[in-house]
Structure formats: structure tokens, C-alpha cells
Coordinates of C-alpha atoms and ligand atoms in Angstrom, one line a residue:
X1 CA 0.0 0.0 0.0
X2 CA 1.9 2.8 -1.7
X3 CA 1.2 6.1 -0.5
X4 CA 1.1 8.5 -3.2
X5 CA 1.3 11.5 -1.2
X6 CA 4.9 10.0 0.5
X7 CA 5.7 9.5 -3.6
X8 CA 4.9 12.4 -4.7
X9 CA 6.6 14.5 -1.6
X10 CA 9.9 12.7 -2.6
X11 CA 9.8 13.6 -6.5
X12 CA 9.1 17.3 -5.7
X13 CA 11.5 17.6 -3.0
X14 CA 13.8 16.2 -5.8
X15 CA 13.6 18.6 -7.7
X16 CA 13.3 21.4 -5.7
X17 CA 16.4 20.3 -4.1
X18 CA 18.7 19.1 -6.7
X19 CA 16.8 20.4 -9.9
X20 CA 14.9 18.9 -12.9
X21 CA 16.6 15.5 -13.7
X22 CA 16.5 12.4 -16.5
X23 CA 15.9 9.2 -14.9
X24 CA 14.5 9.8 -11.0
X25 CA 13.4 6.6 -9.5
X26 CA 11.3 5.6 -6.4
X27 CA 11.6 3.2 -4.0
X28 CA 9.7 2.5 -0.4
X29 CA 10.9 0.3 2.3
X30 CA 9.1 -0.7 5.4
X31 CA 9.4 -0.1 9.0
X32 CA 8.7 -3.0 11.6
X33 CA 6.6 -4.1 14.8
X34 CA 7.5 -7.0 16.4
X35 CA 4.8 -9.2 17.5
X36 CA 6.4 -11.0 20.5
X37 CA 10.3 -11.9 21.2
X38 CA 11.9 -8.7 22.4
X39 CA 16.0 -8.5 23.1
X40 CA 15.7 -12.2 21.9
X41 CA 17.6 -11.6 18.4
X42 CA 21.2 -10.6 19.7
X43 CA 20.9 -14.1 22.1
X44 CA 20.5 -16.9 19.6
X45 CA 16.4 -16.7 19.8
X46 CA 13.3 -16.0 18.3
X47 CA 11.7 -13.1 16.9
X48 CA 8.2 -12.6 15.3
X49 CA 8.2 -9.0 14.3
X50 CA 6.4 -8.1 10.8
X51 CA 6.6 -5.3 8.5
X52 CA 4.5 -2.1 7.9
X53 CA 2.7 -0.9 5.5
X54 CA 4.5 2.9 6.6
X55 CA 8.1 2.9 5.8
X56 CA 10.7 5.5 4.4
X57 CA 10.2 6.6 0.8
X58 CA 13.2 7.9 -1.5
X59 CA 13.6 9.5 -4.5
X60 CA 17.5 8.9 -6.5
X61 CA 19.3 9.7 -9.3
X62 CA 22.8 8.5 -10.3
X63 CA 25.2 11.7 -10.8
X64 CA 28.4 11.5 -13.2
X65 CA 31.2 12.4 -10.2
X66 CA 31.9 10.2 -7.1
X67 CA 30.0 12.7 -5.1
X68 CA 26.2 11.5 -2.8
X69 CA 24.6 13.8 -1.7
X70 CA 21.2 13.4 0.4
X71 CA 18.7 15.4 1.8
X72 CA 15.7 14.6 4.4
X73 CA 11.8 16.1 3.9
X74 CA 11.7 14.8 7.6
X75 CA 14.9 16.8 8.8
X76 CA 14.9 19.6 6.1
X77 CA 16.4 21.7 8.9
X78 CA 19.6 19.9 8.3
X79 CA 19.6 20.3 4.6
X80 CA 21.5 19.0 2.2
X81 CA 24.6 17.2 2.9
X82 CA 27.1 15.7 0.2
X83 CA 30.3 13.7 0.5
X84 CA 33.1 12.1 -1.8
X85 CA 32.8 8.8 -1.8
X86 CA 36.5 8.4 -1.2
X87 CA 35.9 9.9 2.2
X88 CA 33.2 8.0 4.1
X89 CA 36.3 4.9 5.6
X90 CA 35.1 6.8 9.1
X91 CA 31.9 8.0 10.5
X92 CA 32.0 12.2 10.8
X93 CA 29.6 13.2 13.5
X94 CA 28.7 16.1 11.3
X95 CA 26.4 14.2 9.1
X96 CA 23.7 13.4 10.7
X97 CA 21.0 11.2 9.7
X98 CA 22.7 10.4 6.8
X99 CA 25.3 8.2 8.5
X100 CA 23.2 5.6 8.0
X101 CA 22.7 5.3 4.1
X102 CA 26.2 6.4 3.7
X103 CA 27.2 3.6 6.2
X104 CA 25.4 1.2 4.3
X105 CA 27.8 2.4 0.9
X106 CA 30.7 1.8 3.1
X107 CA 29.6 -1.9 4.3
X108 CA 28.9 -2.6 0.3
X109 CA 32.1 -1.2 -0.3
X110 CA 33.7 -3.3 2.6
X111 CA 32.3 -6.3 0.5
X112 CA 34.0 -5.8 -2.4
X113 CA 30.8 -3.4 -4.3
X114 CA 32.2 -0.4 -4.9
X115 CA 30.6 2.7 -6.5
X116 CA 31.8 3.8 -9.0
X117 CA 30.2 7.5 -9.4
X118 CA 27.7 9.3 -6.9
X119 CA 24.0 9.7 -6.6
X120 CA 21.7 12.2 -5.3
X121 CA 19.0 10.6 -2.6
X122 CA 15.6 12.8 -1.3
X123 CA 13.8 10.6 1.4
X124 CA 10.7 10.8 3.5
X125 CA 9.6 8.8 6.1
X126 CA 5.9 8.6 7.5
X127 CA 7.6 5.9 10.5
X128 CA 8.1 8.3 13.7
X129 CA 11.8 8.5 14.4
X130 CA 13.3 6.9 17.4
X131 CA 10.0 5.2 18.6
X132 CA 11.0 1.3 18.1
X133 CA 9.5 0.7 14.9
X134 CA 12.7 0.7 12.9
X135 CA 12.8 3.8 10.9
X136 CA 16.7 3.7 11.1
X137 CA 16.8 -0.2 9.5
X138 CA 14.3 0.6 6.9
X139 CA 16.3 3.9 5.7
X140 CA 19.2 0.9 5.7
X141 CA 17.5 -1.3 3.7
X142 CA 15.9 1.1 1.7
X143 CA 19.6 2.2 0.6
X144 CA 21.1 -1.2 0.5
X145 CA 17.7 -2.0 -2.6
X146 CA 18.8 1.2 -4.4
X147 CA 22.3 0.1 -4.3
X148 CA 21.3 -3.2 -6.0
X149 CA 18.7 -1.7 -8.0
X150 CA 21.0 1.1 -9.5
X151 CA 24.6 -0.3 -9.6
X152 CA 23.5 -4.3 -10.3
X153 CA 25.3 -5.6 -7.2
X154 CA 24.2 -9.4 -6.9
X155 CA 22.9 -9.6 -3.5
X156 CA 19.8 -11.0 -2.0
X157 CA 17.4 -9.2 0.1
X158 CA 18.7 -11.2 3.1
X159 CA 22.4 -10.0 2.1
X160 CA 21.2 -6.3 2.5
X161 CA 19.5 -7.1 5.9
X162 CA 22.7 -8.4 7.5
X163 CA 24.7 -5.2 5.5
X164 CA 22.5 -3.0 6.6
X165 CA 22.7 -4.8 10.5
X166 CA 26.6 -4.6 9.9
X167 CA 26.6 -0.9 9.2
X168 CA 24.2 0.1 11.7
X169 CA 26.4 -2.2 14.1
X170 CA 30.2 -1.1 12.9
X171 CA 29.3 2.2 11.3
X172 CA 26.6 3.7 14.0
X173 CA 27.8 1.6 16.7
X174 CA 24.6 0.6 17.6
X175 CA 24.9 -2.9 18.7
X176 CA 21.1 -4.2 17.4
X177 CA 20.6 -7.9 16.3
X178 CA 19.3 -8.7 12.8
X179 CA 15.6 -8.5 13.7
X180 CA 14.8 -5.1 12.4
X181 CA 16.9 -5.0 8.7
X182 CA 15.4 -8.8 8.2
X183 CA 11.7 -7.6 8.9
X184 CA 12.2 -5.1 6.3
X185 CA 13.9 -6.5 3.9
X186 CA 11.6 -10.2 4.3
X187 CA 8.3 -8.0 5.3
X188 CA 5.3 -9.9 3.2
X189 CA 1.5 -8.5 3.0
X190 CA -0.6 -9.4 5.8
X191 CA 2.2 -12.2 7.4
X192 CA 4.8 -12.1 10.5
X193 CA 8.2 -13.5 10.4
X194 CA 8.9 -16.4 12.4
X195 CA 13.1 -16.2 12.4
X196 CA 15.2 -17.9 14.3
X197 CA 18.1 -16.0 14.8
X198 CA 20.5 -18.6 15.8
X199 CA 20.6 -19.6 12.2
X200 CA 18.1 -17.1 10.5
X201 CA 16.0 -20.1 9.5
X202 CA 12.2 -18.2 8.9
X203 CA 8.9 -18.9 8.5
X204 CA 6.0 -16.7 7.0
X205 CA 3.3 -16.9 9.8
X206 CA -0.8 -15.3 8.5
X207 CA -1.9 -12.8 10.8
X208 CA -5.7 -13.2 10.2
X209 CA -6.9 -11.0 13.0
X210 CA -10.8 -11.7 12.2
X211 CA -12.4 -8.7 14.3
X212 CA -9.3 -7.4 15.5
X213 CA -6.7 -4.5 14.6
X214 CA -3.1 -4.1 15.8
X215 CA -2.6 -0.8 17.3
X216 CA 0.3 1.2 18.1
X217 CA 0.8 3.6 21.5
X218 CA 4.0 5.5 20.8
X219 CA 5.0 7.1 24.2
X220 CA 6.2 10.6 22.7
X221 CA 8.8 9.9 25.4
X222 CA 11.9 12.3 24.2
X223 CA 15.9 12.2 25.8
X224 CA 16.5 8.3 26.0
X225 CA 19.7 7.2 26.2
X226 CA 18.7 4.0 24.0
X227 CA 21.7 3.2 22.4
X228 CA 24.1 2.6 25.9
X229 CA 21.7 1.0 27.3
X230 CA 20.9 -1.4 24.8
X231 CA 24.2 -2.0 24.5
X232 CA 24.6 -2.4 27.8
X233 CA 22.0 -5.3 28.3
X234 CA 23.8 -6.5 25.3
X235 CA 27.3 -7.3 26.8
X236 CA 25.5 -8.3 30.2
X237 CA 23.8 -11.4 28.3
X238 CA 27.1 -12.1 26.5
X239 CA 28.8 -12.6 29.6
X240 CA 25.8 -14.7 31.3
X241 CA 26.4 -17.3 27.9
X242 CA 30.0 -17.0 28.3
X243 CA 29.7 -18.3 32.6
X244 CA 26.8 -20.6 31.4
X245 CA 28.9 -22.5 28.7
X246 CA 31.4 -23.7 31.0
X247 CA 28.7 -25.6 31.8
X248 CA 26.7 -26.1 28.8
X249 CA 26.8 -26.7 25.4
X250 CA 25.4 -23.9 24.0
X251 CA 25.8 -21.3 21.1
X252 CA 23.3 -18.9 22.6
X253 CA 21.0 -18.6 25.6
X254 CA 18.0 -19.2 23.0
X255 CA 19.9 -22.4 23.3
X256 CA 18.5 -23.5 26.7
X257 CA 14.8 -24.9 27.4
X258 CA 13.5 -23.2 30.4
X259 CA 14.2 -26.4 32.3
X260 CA 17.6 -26.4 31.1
X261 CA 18.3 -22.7 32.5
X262 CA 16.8 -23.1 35.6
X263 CA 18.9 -26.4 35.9
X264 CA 21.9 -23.8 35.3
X265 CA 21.2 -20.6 36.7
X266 CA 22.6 -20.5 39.9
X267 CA 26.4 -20.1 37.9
X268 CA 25.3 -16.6 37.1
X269 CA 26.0 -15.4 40.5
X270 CA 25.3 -11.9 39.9
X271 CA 21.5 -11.6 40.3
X272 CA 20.8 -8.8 37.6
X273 CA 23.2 -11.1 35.6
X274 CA 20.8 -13.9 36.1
X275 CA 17.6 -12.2 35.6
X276 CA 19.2 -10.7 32.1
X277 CA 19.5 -14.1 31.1
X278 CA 16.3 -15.8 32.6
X279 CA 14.4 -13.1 30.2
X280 CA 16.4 -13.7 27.2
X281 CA 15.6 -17.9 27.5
X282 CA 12.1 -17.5 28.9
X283 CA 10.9 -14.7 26.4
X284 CA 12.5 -17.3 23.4
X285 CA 10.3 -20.2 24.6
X286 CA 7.3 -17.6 25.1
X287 CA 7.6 -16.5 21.1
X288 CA 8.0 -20.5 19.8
X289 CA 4.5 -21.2 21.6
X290 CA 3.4 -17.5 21.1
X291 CA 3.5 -18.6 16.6
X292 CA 1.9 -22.1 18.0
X293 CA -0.8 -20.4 19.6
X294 CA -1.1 -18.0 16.8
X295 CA -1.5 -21.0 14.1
X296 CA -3.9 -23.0 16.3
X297 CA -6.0 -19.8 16.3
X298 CA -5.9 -19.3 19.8
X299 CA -5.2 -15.2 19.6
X300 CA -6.3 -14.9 23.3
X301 CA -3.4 -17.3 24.6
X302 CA -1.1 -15.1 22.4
X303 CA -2.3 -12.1 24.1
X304 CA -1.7 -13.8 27.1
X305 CA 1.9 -14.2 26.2
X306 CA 2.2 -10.8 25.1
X307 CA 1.3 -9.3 28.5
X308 CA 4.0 -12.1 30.0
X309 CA 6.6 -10.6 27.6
X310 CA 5.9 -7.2 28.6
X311 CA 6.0 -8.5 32.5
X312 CA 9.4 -10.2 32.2
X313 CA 10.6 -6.8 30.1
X314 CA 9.9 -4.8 33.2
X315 CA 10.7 -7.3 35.5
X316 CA 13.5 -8.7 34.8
X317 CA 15.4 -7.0 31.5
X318 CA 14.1 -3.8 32.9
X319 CA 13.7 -1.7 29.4
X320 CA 10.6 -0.9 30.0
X321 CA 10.0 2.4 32.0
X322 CA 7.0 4.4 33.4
X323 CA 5.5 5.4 29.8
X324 CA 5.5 2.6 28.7
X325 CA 4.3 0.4 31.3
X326 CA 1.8 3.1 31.9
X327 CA 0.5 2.2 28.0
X328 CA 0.5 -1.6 28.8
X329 CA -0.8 -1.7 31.9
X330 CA -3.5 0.7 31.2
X331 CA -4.1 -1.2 28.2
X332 CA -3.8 -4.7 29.5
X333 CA -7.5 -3.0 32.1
X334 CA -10.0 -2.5 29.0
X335 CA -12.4 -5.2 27.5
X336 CA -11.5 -6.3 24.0
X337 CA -7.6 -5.6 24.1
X338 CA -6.5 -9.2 23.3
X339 CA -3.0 -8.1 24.3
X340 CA -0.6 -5.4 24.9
X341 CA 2.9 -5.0 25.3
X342 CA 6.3 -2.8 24.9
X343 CA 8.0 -3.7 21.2
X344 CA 11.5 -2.5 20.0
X345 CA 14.5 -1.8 22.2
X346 CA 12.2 -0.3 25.2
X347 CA 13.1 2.6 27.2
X348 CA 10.1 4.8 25.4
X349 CA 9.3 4.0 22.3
X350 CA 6.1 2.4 21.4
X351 CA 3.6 -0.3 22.4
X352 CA 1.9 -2.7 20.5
X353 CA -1.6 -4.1 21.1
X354 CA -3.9 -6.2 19.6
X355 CA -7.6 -4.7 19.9
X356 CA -10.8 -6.0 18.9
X357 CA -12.5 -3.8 16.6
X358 CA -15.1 -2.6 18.6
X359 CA -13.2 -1.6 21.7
X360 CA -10.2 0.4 19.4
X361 CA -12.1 3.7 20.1
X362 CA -12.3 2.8 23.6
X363 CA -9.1 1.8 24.1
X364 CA -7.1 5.0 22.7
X365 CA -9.2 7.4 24.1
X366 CA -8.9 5.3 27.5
X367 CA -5.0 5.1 27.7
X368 CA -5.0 8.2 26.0
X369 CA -6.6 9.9 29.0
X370 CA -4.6 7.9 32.2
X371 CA -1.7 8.3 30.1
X372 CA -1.7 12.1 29.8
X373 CA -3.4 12.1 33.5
X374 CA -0.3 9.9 34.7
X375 CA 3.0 11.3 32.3
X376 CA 2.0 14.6 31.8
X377 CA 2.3 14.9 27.9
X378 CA 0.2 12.6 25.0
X379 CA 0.8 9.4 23.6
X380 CA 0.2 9.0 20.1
X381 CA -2.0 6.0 18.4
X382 CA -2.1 4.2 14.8
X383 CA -3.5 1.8 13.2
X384 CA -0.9 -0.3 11.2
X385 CA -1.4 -2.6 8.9
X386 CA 1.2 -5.7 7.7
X387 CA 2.9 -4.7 4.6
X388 CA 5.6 -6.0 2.1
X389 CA 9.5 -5.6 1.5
X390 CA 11.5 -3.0 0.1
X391 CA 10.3 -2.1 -3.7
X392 CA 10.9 -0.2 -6.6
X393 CA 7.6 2.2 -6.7
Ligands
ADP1 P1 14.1 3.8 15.2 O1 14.9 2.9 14.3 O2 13.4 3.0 16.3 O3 13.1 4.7 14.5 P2 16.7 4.9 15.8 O4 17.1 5.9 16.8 O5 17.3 3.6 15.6 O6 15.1 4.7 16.0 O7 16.7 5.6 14.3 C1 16.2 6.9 14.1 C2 17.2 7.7 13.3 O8 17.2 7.2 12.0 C3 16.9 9.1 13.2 O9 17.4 9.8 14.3 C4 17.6 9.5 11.9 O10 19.0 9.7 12.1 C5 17.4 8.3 11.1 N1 16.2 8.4 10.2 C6 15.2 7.5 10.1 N2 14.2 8.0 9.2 C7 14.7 9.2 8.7 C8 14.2 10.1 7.8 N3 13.0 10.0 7.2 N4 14.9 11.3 7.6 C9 16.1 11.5 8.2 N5 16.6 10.6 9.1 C10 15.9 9.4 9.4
MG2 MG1 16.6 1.8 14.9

């Protein structure tokens, strides 16, 4: 579901910004929610996020020098900033947003697919920035299918969800699993993705929500000091595996059955330590019976386990915070919300929830109300709908 508007803003901007041109094309790729199996992706586990049918929409020409230059609708405050490509090896704090596509040149180029002259890039997102729906890997993947599309680089759309992970890791220095690029990269209409990321073996799950809609709360929450953190949690689970395979033979904590890791636990002797690790292996077994509950058609005991996800998020992994807890837990109260819980890194950011039709209405203006009553400031609602992959448009 193209929207035309997002197209059209892109070709105008275009030319308004870098002038009338031969040979503009237009792509769209999507952003992400993820269903259930949260901080599982970096651990070995499972994740069942799915794509959206809002994304980030460019606008690109090819250019006869070995000069990119890009510029944002979203940010046009920063305006238009261009680089050599013989001068991107390092990451220069003073370009912005566009450290991420230009990161993504530099990965290609790390694998061998040079450029061999420039291009000029207008993009436009309708995904709000920062809020754990993945704006950041779907401008990534977005770049890596241009890349392919305009310079014929033979790689698969799996290949420019692990570039665009490797960039955003070793470019951004954001330490985030392979989740988010694979989401949008794989997305397909109206289905989840069931990935295991021990060996990115997927499956495309239906979402057939008869009577239901999945609706998302972002918190508005601003100043979060996401990356760190995330990165933080990151290293704490990487030492947990490293304690825990003195013991056991594992690759990953999605390696361990619940039995298994309570069988184990008491080596992690550091209690936070522990209860890192008990999320990471507990929220893995939640998604695997989360898709079986899901295919048996039995959406309530996937609610079920979306609310346990969200518990053991606040619990124990402690990413949650008072917005968002205040979304799910207000949430979790109403009549007809199936489930709710926090999706993305945490820390702000959004909630996702699935609502039966009939109780939507009720259930923004509801949280809406103890939200602003409880935070001080509005949280914002949508509507999503499941959406496809990154495409020429
Ligand atoms: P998320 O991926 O959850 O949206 P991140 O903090 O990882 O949050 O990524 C958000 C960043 O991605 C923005 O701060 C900006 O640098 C970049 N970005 C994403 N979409 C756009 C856009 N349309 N225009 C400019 N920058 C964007
Ligand atoms: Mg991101």
C-alpha cells in the first residue's frame, strides 16, 4: 500500500532540491513491529516481528562524479549534505542522519561493491523516528535496494539485511541484532516472520486477526539514552552465555529450554546477571509457543503471552519504564484488548496491542486519557497494517 502523497513529496522535493533530472526513480521500504520476542535476536532466539505498511520513501538519481549527496523532507532543517565517496572509511559526527545510508555504501564497499560515481538521494519517512519501529533499519534497507537496484550488485534481500545490521552495528555503533533490517527486507503482506536467529531459519506466519486491529501507543517519550543502554544489556547477556557455557553446550542462551536454564542458573552469581539471562531464554520459549498459539488460532493465549513478555521486560530486562508500562498496563485493564505490550529496544518508544474492533475507540481514548493524566504529555495511536518488503515504486 503505496502512498502516493509519500511519492509524490519525494519527487518534488527532488527537484526542488537538486533540480529537474533524466531518470529519478522511487523506492519504499518498510518499517517494523514486532509481535512477540523482544531483546531475543542478539541471544541466539526467536523473533516474530512483521513489516509495515509505513516505511521510508526515497527518490534517487545516479550523478556523473563520485560525489552523494542526500537530503531529508523529515529533517529539512539539516539540509542537504554531500560527500566524496572516497571519504566515508570513518563515520564524521557532522552528518547526521545520513550516517546511516552512507554507512550502508561503506559496508557494500567493505564487500568488495564499490561505487563507482555518486548519486543524489531525497527521502521521506511517515515511521516516527526513534520510537522502536525501525525507521533507522528501513532507511538501511531502503539504501542497501537502491544500491542493488542502481549499480546491479548481486545480493539478496537477506544479504542487505545483514549489511545494513553490519553498518548500523560497525558504522553507527549501535549494537542491534538482525531483527529489524530482516523484517524489512523479508516484510510480506498481511504475514509475521517467524526467524530464528541462531541460524536465520524463517517462516512466514498469517496474521488473520478476524475482528481485530493491531494498534500502536507511541510514548512521545523524548531524551532516552537508548543506544548505551541497549548496548549495555547487550554485553551483560554475552557474559551470562560465556559463565553458562562452561557448563553447557550452547551457542546462545536461545539455546536453553526453560528447564535447562533453571537447571543452570545458579552459575550466574550476579543476580541482575541472572535475571538478564532468565528473560532472554524464557521470552525465546514464550515466542515459539506465542506462533503455536497463533496458528492454532488461539489469539487470546497469544495475548496472554504478550502481556507475560511485557512483565518479564519490566521485571527482569528492565527496558521498560514508566510510559511505557503506563500504556500496557492501562491497556492490558479494557475489554476487547487481546494483548498489549512494549516492542522495540524499550526505554520509550512504542507499544503494540492487539484490539478487537469494537473496543479500538475505547481503548485510545482510554489510555490516552490515564496516560496524559499519569505522564504529563500525549501518547500517540495508529492503526498499522502488515505490509511488504522493500520495492521499486
Ligand atoms: P528507530 O529505528 O526505532 O526509529 P533509531 O534511533 O534507531 O530509532 O533511528 C532513528 C534515526 O534514523 C533518526 O534519528 C535519523 O537519524 C534516522 N532516520 C530515520 N528515518 C529518517 C528520515 N526519514 N529522515 C532522516 N533521518 C531518518
Ligand atoms: Mg533503529
Amino acid at each position: 500500500m503505496i502512498d502516493q502523497n509519500m511519492k509524490q513529496s519525494v519527487l518534488e522535493n527532488f527537484e526542488k532540491v537538486f533540480g529537474k533530472r533524466e531518470g529519478i526513480k522511487t523506492y519504499f521500504a518498510p518499517g517494523r513491529v514486532n509481535l512477540i520476542g523482544e531483546h531475543t535476536d542478539y541471544n541466539g532466539g526467536h523473533v516474530f516481528p512483521c513489516a509495515l505498511t509505513i516505511g521510508t520513501y526515497a527518490a534517487v538519481a545516479k550523478r556523473d562524479d563520485r560525489v552523494v549527496q542526500f537530503y531529508s523532507v523529515n529533517q529539512d532543517r539539516f539540509g542537504v549534505y554531500g560527500v566524496n565517496l572516497d571519504d566515508i572509511d570513518t563515520i564524521n559526527d557532522q552528518a547526521g542522519w545520513t550516517n546511516y545510508p552512507i554507512g550502508v555504501i561503506w559496508a557494500f564497499a567493505g564487500r568488495g561493491m564499490k561505487l563507482d560515481k555518486g548519486f543524489d538521494m531525497v527521502i521521506n519517512g511517515n515511521i516516527p523516528n526513534g520510537s522502536g519501529l525501525s525507521s533507522s533499519a528501513s532507511l538501511e534497507v531502503l539504501t542497501g535496494f537502491i544500491l542493488r537496484d542502481l549499480y546491479g550488485f548481486d545480493v539478496t534481500n537477506q544479504d542487505i539485511a545483514l549489511i545494513g545490521q553490519y553498518s548500523e552495528n560497525n558504522y553507527n555503533g549501535c549494537n542491534c541484532g538482525i531483527m529489524d533490517q530482516f523484517a524489512s527486507a523479508m516484510g510480506k503482506e498481511n504475514n509475521a516472520i517467524f526467524l530464528d536467529t541462531a541460524d536465520l531459519s524463517y517462516e512466514y506466519a498469517p496474521i488473520k486477526l478476524d475482528g481485530a486491529k493491531i494498534v500502536i501507543a507511541n510514548t512521545n517519550k523524548k531524551h532516552k539514552l537508548t543506544d548505551s543502554q541497549y548496548n549495555a544489556r547487550r554485553s551483560m547477556c554475552e557474559e551470562a552465555l560465556a559463565i553458562l557455557q562452561k557448563t553447557v553446550d550452547i551457542k546462545g542462551l536461545g539455546d536453553l529450554s526453560i528447564e535447562e536454564f533453571e537447571a543452570h542458573k545458579d552459575v550466574l552469581t550476579d543476580p541482575d546477571m541472572q535475571k538478564k539471562a532468565k528473560h532472554a531464554v524464557y521470552e525465546n520459549q514464550r515466542t515459539i509457543e506465542a506462533v503455536k498459539a497463533l496458528k492454532a488460532g488461539d489469539i487470546e493465549h497469544f495475548g496472554e503471552l504478550m502481556r507475560q513478555s511485557h512483565e518479564s521486560l519490566r521485571d527482569d530486562y528492565d527496558v521498560t519504564g514508566v510510559e511505557l508500562d503506563t500504556l500496557a498496563e492501562e491497556a492490558w485493564k479494557i475489554p476487547g484488548v487481546i494483548g498489549s505490550r512494549m516492542t522495540g529496544g524499550g526505554f520509550g518508544g512504542c507499544t503494540v496491542s492487539i484490539v478487537k474492533d469494537e473496543a479500538v475507540e475505547d481503548f485510545k481514548r482510554i489510555v490516552g486519557e490515564n496516560y496524559l493524566k499519569k505522564i504529563g504529555y500525549e501518547a500517540t495511536f495508529y492503526t498499522v497494517e502488515i505490509g511488504g518488503g522493500p520495492q521499486e515504486i
